[in-house]
Tab-separated table of C-alpha atoms in Angstrom:
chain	number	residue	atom	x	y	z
A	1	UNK	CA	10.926	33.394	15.761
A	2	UNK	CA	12.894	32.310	12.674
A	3	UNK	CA	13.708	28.500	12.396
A	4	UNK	CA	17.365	28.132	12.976
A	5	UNK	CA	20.025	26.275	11.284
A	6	UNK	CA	18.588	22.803	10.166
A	7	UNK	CA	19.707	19.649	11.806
A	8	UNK	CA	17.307	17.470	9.266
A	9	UNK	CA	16.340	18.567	6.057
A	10	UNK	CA	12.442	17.281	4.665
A	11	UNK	CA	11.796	17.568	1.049
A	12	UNK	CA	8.049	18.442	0.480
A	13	UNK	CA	5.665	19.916	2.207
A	14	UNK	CA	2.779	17.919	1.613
A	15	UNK	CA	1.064	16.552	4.567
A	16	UNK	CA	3.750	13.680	4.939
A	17	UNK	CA	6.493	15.974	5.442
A	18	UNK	CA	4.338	18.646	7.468
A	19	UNK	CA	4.052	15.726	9.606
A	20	UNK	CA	7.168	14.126	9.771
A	21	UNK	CA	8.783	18.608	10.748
A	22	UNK	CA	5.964	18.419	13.421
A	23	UNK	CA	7.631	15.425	14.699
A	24	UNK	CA	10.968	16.441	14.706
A	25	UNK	CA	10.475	19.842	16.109
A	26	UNK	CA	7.982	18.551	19.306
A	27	UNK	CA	11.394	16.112	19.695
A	28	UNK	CA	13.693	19.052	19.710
A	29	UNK	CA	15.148	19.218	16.516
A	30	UNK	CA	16.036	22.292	14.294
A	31	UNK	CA	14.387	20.785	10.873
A	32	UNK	CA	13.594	22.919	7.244
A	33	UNK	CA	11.134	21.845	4.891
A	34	UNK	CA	11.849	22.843	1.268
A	35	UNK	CA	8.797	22.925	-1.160
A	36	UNK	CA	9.508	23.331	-4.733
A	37	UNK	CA	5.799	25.021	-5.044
A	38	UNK	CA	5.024	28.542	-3.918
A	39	UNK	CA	2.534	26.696	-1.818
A	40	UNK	CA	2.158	24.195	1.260
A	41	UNK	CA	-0.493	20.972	0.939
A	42	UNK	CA	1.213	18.507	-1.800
A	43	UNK	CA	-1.960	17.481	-3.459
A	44	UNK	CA	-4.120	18.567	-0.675
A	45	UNK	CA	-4.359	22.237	-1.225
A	46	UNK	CA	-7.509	24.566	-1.887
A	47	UNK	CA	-7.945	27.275	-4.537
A	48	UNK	CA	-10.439	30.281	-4.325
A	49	UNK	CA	-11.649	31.134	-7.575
A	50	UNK	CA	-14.349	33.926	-8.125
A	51	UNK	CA	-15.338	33.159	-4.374
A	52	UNK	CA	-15.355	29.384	-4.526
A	53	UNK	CA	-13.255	26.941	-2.895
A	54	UNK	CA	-12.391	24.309	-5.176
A	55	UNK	CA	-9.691	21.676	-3.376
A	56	UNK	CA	-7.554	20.308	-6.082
A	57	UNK	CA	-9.602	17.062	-6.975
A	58	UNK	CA	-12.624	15.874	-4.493
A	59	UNK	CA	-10.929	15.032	-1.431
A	60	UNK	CA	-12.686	14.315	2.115
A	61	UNK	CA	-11.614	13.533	5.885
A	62	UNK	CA	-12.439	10.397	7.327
A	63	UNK	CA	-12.529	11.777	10.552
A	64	UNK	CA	-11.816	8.369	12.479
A	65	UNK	CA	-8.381	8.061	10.727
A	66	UNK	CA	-6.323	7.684	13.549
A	67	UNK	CA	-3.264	9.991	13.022
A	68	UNK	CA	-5.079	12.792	12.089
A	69	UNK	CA	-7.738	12.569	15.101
A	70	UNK	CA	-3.981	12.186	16.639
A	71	UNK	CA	-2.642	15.397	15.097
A	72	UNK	CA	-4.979	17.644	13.525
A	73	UNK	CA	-7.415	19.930	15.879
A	74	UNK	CA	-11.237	19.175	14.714
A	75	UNK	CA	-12.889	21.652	16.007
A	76	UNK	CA	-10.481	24.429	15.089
A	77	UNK	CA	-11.285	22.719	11.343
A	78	UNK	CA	-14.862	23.236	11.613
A	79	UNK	CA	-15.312	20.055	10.037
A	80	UNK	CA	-18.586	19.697	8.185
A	81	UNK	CA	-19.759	15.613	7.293
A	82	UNK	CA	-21.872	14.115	4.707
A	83	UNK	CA	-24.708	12.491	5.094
A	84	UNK	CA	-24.216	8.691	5.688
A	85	UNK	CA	-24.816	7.738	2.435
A	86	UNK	CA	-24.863	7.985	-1.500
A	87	UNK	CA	-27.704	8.817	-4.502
A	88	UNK	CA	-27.118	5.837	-7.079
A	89	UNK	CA	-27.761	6.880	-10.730
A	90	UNK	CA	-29.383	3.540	-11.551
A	91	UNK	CA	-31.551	2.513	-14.258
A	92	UNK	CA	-32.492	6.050	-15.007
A	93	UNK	CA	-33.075	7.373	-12.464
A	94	UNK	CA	-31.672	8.388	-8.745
A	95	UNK	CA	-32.104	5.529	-5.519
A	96	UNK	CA	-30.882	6.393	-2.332
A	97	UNK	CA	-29.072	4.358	-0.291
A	98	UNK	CA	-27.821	5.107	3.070
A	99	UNK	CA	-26.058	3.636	6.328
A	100	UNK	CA	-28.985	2.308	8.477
A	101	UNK	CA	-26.776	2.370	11.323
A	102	UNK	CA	-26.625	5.677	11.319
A	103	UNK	CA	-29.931	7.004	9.681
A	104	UNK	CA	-32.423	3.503	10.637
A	105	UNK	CA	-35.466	5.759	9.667
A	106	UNK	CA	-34.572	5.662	6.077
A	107	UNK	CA	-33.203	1.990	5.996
A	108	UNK	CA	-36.361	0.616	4.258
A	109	UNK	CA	-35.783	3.266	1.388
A	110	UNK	CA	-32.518	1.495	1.043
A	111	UNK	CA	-34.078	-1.801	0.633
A	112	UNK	CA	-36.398	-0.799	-2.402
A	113	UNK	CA	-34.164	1.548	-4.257
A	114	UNK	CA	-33.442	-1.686	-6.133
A	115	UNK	CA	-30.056	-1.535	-5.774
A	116	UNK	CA	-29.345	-3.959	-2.995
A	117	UNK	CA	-31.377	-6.648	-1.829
A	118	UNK	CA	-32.377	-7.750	1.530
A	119	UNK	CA	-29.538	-10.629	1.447
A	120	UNK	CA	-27.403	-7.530	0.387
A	121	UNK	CA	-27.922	-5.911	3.775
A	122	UNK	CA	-27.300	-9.110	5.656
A	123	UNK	CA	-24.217	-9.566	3.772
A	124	UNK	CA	-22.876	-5.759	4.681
A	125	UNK	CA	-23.840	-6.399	8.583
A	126	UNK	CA	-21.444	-9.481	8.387
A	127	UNK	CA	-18.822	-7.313	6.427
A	128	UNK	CA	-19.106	-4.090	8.535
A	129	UNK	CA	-18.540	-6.708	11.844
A	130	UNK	CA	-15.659	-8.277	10.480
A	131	UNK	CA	-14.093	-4.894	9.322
A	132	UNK	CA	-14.195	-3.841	12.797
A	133	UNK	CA	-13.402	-6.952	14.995
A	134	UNK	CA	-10.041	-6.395	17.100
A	135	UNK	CA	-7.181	-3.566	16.599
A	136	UNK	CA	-6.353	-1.540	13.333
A	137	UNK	CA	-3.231	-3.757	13.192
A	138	UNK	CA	-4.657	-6.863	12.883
A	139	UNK	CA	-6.745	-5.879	9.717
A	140	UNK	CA	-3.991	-5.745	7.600
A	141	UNK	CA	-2.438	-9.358	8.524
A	142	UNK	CA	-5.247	-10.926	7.319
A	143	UNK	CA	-5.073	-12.424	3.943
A	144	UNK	CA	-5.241	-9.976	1.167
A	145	UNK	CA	-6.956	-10.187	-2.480
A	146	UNK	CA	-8.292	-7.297	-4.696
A	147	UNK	CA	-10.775	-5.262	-3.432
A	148	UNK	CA	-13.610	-7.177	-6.083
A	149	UNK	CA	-12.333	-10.154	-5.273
A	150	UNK	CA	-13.439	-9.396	-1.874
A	151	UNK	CA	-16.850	-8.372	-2.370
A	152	UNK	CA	-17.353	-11.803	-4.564
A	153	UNK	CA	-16.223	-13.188	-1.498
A	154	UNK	CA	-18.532	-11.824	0.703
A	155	UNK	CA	-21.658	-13.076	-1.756
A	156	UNK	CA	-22.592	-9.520	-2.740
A	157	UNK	CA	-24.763	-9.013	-5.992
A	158	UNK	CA	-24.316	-8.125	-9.022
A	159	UNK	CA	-26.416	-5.306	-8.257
A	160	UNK	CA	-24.796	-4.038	-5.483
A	161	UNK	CA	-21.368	-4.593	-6.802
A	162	UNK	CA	-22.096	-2.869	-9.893
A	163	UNK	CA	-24.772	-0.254	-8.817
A	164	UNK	CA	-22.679	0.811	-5.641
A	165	UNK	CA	-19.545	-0.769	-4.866
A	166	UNK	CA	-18.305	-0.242	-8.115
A	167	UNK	CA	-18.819	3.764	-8.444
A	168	UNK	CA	-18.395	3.806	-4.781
A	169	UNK	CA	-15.033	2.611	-4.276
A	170	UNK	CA	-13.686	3.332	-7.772
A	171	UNK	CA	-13.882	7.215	-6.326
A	172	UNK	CA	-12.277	6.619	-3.000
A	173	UNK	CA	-9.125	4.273	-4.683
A	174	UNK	CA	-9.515	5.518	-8.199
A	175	UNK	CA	-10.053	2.466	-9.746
A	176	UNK	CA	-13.637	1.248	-11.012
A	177	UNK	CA	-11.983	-2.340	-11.282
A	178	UNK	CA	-11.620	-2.506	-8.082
A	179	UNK	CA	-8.225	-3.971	-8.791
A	180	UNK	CA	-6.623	-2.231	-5.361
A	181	UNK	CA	-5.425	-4.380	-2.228
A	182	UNK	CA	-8.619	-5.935	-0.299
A	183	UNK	CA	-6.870	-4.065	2.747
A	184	UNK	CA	-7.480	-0.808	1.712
A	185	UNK	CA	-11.253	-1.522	0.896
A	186	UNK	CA	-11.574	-2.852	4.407
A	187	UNK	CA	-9.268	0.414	5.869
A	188	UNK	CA	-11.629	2.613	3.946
A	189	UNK	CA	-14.415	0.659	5.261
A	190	UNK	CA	-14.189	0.462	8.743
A	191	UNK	CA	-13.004	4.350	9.145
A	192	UNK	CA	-16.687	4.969	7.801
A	193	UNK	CA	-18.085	2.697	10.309
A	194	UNK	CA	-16.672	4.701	13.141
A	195	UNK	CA	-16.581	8.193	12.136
A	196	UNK	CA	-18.062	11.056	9.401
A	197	UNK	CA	-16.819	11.363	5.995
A	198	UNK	CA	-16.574	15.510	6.047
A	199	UNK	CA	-14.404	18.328	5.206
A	200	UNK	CA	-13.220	21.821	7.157
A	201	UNK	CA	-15.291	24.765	6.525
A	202	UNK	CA	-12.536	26.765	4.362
A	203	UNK	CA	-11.792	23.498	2.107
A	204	UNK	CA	-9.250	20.798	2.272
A	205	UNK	CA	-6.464	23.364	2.017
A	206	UNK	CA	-7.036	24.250	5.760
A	207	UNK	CA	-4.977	21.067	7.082
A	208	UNK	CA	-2.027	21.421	6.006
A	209	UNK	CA	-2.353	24.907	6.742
A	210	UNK	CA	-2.947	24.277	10.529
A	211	UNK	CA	0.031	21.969	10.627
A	212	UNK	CA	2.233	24.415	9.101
A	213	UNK	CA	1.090	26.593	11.450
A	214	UNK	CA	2.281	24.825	14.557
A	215	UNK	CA	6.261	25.285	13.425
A	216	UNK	CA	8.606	28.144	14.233
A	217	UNK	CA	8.206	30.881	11.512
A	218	UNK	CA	10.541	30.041	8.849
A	219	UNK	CA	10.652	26.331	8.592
A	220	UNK	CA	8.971	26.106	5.246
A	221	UNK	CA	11.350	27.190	2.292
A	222	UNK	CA	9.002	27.632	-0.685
A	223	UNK	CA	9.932	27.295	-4.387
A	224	UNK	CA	13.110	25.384	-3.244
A	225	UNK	CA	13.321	22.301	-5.810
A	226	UNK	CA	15.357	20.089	-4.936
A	227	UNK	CA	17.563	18.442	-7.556
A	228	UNK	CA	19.297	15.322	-5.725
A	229	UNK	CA	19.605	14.048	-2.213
A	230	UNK	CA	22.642	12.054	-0.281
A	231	UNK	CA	22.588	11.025	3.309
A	232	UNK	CA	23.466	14.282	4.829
A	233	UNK	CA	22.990	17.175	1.956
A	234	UNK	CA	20.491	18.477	-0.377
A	235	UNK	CA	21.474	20.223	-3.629
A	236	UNK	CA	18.631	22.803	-5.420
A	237	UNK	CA	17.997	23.779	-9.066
A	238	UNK	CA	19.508	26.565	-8.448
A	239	UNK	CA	23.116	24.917	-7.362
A	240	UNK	CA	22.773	26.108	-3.385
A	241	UNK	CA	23.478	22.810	-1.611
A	242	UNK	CA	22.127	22.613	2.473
A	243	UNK	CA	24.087	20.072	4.865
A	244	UNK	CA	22.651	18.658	7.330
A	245	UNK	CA	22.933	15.109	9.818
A	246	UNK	CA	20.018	13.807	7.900
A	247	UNK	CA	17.482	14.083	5.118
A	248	UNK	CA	14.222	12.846	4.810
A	249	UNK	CA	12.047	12.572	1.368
A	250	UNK	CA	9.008	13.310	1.868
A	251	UNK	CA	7.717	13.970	-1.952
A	252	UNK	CA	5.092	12.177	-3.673
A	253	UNK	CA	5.584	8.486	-5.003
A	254	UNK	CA	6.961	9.575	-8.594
A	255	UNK	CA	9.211	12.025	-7.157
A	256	UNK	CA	10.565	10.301	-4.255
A	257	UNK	CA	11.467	7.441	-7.207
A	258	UNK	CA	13.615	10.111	-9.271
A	259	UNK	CA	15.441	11.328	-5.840
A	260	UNK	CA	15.787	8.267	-4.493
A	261	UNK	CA	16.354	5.452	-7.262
A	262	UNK	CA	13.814	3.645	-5.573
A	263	UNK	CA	11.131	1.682	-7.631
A	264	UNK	CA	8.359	4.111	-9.190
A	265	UNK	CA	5.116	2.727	-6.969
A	266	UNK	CA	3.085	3.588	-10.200
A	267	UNK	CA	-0.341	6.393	-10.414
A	268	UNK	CA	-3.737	6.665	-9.980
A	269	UNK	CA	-4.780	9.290	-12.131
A	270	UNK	CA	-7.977	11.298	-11.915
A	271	UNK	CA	-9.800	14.809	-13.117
A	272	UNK	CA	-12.001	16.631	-11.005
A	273	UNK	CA	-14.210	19.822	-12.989
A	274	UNK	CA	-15.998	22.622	-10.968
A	275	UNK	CA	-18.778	24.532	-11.783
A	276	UNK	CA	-20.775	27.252	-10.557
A	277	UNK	CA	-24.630	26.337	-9.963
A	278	UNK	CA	-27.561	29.180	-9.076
A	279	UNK	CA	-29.126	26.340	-7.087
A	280	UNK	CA	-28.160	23.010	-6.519
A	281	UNK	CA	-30.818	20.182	-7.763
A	282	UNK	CA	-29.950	17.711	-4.945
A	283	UNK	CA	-30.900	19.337	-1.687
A	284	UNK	CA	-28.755	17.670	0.999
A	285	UNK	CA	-24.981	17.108	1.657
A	286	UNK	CA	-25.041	14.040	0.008
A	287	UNK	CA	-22.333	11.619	-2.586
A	288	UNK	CA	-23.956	11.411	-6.075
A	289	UNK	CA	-23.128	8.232	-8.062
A	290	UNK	CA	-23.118	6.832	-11.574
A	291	UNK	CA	-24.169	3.361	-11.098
A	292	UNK	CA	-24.806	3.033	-14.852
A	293	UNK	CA	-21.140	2.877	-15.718
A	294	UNK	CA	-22.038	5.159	-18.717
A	295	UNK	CA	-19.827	7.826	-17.755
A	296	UNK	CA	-17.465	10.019	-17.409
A	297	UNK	CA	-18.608	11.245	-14.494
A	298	UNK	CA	-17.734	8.794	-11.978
A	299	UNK	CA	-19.314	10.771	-8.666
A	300	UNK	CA	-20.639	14.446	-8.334
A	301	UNK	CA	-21.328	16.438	-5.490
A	302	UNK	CA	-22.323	20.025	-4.159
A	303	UNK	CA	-19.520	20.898	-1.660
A	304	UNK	CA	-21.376	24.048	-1.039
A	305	UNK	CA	-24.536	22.104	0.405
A	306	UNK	CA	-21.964	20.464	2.719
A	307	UNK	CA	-19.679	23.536	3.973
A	308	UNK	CA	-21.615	26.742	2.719
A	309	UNK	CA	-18.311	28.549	3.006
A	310	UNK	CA	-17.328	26.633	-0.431
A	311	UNK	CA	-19.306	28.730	-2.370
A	312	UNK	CA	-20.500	32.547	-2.360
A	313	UNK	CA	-23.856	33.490	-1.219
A	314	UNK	CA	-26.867	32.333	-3.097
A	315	UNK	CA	-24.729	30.655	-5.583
A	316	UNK	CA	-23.712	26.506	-5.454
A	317	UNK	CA	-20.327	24.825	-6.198
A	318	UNK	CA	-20.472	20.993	-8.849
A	319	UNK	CA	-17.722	19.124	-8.376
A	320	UNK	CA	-17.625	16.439	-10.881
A	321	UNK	CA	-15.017	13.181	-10.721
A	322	UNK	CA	-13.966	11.928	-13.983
A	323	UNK	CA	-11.561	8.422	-12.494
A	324	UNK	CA	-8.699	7.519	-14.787
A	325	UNK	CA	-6.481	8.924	-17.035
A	326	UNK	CA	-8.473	9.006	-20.234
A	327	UNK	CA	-10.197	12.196	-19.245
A	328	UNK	CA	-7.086	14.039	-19.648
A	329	UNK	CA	-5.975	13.169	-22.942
A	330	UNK	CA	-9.193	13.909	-24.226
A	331	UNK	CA	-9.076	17.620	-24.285
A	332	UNK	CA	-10.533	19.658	-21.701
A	333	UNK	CA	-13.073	21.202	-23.722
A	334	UNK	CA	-14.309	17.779	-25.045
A	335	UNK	CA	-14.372	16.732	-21.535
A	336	UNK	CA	-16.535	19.668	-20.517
A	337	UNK	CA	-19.033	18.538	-23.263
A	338	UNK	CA	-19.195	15.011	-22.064
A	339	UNK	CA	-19.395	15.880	-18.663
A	340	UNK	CA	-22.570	18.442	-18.707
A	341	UNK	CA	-24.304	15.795	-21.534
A	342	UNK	CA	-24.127	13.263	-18.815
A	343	UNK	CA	-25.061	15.769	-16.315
A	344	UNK	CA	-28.223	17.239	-18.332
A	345	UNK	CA	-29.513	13.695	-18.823
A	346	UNK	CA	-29.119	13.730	-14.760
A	347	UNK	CA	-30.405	16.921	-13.798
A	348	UNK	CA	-32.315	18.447	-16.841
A	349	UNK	CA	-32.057	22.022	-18.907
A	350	UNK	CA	-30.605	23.678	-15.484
A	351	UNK	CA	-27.263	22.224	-16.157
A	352	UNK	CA	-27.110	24.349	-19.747
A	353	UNK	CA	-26.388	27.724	-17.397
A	354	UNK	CA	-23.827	25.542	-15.203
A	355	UNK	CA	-20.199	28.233	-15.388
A	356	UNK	CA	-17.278	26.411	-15.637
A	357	UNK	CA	-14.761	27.300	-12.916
A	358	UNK	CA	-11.941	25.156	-13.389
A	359	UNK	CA	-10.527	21.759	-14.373
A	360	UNK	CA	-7.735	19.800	-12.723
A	361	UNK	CA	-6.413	16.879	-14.226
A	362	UNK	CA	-3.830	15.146	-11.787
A	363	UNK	CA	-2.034	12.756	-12.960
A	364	UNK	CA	-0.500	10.889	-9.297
A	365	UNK	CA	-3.404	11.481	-7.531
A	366	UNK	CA	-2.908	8.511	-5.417
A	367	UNK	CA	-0.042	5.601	-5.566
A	368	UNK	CA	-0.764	2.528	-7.075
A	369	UNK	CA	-1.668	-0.185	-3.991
A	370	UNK	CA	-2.885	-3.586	-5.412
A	371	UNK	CA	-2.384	-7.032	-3.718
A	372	UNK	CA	1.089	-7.171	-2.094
A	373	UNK	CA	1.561	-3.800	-2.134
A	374	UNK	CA	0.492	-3.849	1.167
A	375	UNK	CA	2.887	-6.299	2.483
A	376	UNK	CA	4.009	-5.388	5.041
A	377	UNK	CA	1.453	-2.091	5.449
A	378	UNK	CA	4.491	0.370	7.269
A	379	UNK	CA	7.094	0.273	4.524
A	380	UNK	CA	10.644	1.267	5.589
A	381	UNK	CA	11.655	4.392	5.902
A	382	UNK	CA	14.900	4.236	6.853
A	383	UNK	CA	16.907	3.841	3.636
A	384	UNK	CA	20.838	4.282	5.470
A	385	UNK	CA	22.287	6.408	7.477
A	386	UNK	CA	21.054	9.779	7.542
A	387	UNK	CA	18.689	9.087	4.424
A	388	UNK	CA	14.893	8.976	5.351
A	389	UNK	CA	11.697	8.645	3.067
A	390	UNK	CA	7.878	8.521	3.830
A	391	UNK	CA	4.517	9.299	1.730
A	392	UNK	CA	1.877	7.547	1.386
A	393	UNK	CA	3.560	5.440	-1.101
A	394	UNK	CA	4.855	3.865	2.136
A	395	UNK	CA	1.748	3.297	3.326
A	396	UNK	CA	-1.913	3.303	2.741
A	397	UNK	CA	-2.737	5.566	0.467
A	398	UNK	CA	-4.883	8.316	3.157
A	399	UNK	CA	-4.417	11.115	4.456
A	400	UNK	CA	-3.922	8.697	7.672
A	401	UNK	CA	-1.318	7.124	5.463
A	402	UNK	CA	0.693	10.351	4.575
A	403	UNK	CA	0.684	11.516	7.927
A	404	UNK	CA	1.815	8.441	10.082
A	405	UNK	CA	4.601	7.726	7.503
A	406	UNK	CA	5.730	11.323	8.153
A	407	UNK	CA	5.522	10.774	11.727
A	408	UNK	CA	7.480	7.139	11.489
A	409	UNK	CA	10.293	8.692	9.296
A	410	UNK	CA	10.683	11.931	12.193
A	411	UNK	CA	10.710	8.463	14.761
A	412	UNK	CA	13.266	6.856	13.017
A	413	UNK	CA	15.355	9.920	12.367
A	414	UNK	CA	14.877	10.218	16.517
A	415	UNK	CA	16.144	6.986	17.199
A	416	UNK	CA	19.105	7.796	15.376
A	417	UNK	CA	22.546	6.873	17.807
């Protein structure tokens, strides 16, 4: 069935505005989404190249987010997790440390990696309790700081601050100075308490394809840019204007700034290269780390060793994390050298026949979030009458985020006299 004549109008089909059509059509209401890509997914989409799956930049589930255990369908996913855990690059060489409530036969490795210390462990019990005392909500009324600010706070060392925390965090809010909002390092924190870190089976891309898939035929417009926005019409590149009783932005932060006039909520850059591996030389699903700071390479992994499907048979897919915006301006093919001399000190002579696949260097990866920009966490987005907006520039920045802003904006658009 083709979607009829729109009633509300959602720029961007990211996972935001996926969400927020979802909303609006389980409500009753004829809605089109216009994409100015040929594709669906915003920044979460998947490419196959040569038989890989490469999502654009390392991206993962946290499959105790709330509104996506709301939304998406796991199992139809075939979500596959990481181990509970990291490899630190410390000192020369790797130290494993994992989450000894979920793998308690390897807990004592933790404790002489040399990485964290015994008080260390202590210290992350407290944390991990505190992180998960009472309802979602009331985490983010607490006082807020930055995130390092925080794990001074909490009496962590040096050592694990710098050989974990530091690497750690800086590749889940793209920032090694763990400058971002306290909130979102406590978010981020007690997700992994209660659920995997993991991704689907065909790559990251699969989400926002099963979302899509649950609208009438039709209701995603592709390669319709949008050039400005009022209250009840949208106007393309290409001069066509579409009226309708309300529109709702649902673009990325940068973008949603230029529609909208509304303050730009500044970028997390980052630069994610793929390779193609004949073996991998770490043998489980597990997050590599450069605790050394020497960089560029902020985290590696072998998606391949997590979902097999990643990669064709007998071969193995390297997904390197270069955090920041530095990486780009530095050429691609200087990057490339950096990258595999870091790697070869790593891993040895095997890295020399690594292929490179492909290099993505996004530049608004994730919105900007330090201290108060999380206050309040559920940003408006009603802007006036019949003029909407949500991302996850208007709320944590997650795939969690994205989605429940998407859903609040289709609410508020519902609740509409």
């Amino acid at each position: 069935m083709s979607a009829a004549k729109p009633d509300v109008v959602v720029v961007g089909a990211g996972l935001a505005g996926l969400a927020c059509a979802l909303r609006l059509h389980e409500g009753g209401t004829a809605v089109r989404v216009l994409e100015a890509s040929v594709g669906i997914g915003g920044r979460v989409r998947t490419d196959v190249v040569d038989g890989f799956r490469l999502d654009r930049g390392f991206q993962v589930l946290l499959t105790a987010y709330p509104e996506t255990r709301r939304v998406l369908d796991y199992t139809a996913l075939d979500l596959r997790a990481f181990l509970p855990g990291a490899l630190v690059r410390r000192a020369g060489r790797f130290r494993e440390l994992t989450d000894p409530w979920r793998r308690p036969g390897r807990a004592l490795r933790s404790l002489t990696a040399g990485v964290a210390t015994l008080a260390d462990g202590l210290r992350m019990a407290r944390f991990r309790g505190r992180v998960r005392r009472g309802p979602l909500e009331e985490l983010f009324r607490r006082p807020e700081t930055s995130a390092m600010e925080r794990l001074h706070a909490e009496g962590f060392s040096a050592g694990m601050i710098e050989g974990f925390f530091r690497p750690f965090l800086g590749g889940i809010l793209l920032d090694r100075s763990l400058s971002a909002s306290s909130r979102m390092l406590e978010f981020v924190f007690r997700m992994m308490a209660e659920g995997d870190v993991a991704v689907p089976a065909s790559g990251m891309g699969a989400i926002p394809e099963q979302m899509a898939g649950r609208l009438p035929e039709g209701t995603v417009r592709p390669g319709a840019r949008v050039a400005a926005v009022s209250p009840h019409e949208v106007r393309l590149d290409s001069g066509e204007t579409i009226a309708a009783s309300a529109v709702v932005v649902a673009t990325e932060g940068p973008e949603a700034a230029r529609l909208l006039g509304l303050p730009a909520p500044g970028s997390r850059p980052v630069t994610c290269l793929y390779f193609a591996a004949e073996k991998a030389p770490v043998e489980e699903p597990i997050l590599v780390l450069d605790g050394e700071g020497a960089g560029p390479v902020n985290n590696l992994c072998f998606p391949s060793r997590v979902a097999p499907s990643y990669a064709p048979a007998g071969a193995t897919l390297v997904s390197a994390t270069v955090v920041g915006g530095a990486a780009s301006d530095a050429g691609e093919d200087a990057l490339e050298i950096a990258v595999r001399k870091q790697m070869e000190a790593w891993f040895g002579a095997q890295v020399r026949g690594w292929r490179h696949l492909h290099t993505y260097h996004i530049r608004h990866a994730q919105p900007e979030q330090r201290p108060g920009a999380l206050e309040p966490v559920e940003r408006p987005v009603r802007l006036e009458s019949g003029l909407f907006v949500c991302g996850d520039h208007r709320d944590t920045a997650s795939l969690h985020g994205a989605m429940l802003s998407g859903r609040r904006a289709a609410e508020a658009v519902l609740a509409r006299p």
